[in-house]
C-alpha positions in Angstrom: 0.0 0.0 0.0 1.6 3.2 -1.0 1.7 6.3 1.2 -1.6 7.9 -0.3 -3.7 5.1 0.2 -2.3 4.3 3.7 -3.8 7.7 4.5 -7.1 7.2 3.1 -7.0 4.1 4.9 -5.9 6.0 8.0 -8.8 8.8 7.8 -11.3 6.5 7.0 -10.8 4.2 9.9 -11.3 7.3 12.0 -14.5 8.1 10.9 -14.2 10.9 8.1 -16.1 10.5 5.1 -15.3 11.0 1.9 -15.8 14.2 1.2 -13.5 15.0 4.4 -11.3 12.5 3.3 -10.2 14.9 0.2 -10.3 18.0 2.0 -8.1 17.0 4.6 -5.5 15.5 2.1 -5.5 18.6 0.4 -5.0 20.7 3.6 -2.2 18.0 4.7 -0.2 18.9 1.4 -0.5 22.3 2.2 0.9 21.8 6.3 -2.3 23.2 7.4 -5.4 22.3 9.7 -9.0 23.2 9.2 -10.9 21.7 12.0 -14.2 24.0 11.2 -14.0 23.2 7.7 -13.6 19.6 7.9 -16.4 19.8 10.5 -18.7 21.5 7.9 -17.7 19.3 5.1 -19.7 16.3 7.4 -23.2 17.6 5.4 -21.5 16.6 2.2 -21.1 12.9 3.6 -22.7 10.2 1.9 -23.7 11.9 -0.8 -24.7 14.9 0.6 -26.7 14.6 3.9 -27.0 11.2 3.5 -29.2 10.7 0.6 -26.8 8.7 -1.5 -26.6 11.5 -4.7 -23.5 13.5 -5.5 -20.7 11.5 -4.8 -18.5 13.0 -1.5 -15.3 12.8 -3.5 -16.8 14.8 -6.4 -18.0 17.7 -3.5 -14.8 17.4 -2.3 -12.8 17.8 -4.8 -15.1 20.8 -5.9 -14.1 22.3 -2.4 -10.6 22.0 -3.1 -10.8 23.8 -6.4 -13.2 26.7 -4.2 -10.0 26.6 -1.9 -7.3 26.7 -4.6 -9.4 29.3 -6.9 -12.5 30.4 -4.8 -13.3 34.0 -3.3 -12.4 34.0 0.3 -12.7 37.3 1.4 -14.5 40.0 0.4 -11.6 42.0 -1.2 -10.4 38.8 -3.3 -12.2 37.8 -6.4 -12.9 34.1 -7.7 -10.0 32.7 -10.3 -12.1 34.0 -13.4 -11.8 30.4 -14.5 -13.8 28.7 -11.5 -16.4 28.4 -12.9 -15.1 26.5 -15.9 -12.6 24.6 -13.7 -15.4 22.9 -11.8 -17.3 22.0 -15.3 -14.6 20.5 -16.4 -14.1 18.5 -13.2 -17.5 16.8 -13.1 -17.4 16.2 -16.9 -14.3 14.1 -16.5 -15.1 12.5 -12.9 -18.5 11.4 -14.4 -16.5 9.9 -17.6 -13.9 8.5 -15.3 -16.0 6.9 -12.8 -19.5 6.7 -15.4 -21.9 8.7 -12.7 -21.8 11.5 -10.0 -24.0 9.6 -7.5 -22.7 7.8 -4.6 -25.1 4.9 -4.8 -23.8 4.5 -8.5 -20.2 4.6 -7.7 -20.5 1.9 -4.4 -22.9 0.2 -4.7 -24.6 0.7 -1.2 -28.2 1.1 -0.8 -29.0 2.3 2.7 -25.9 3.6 4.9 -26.4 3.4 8.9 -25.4 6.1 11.4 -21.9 5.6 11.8 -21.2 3.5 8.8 -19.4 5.2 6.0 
């Protein structure tokens, strides 16, 4: 297991989903901590508050392009390619990985409190 999926493997056996799971990595690279942010991120689990849609690596991934290229205060502006960065995104996770929805991508039906 290489070093990447070791931490995957590391974050999800402490409970984060995926959508934290990305966001965190991303923070990692950068030597920083987000505890409010990863905290929020937790209504993007399981495709977004539970219901099995959007796939939490797809949100995720959107969040780290928003963190990368998003508006963050109210003197900054957006990258003026955001909006097309995050198009292109879901057009090639969807080809990638054939669907956006979690319950496409896994397989799972019904998730339980606590299992992710």
């Amino acid at each position: 297991m290489d070093d990447l999926n070791f931490k995957i493997f590391k974050l999800s056996a402490s409970g984060f989903c995926c959508t934290q799971v990305m966001m965190k990595l991303a923070l990692d690279d950068e030597e920083s901590e987000n505890h409010d942010l990863i905290r929020a991120l937790q209504g993007l689990c399981k495709g977004i508050g539970g219901n099995q849609k959007t796939c939490g690596v797809l949100t995720g991934g959107i969040g780290i392009l928003g963190l990368y290229a998003g508006k963050g205060r109210e003197t900054e502006y957006s990258n003026e390619h955001f909006s097309r960065m995050i198009d292109e995104f879901c057009q090639w996770f969807e080809i990638e990985f054939g669907s956006l929805d979690c319950q496409d991508l896994i397989g799972v039906t019904s998730f339980k409190d606590g299992n992710q």
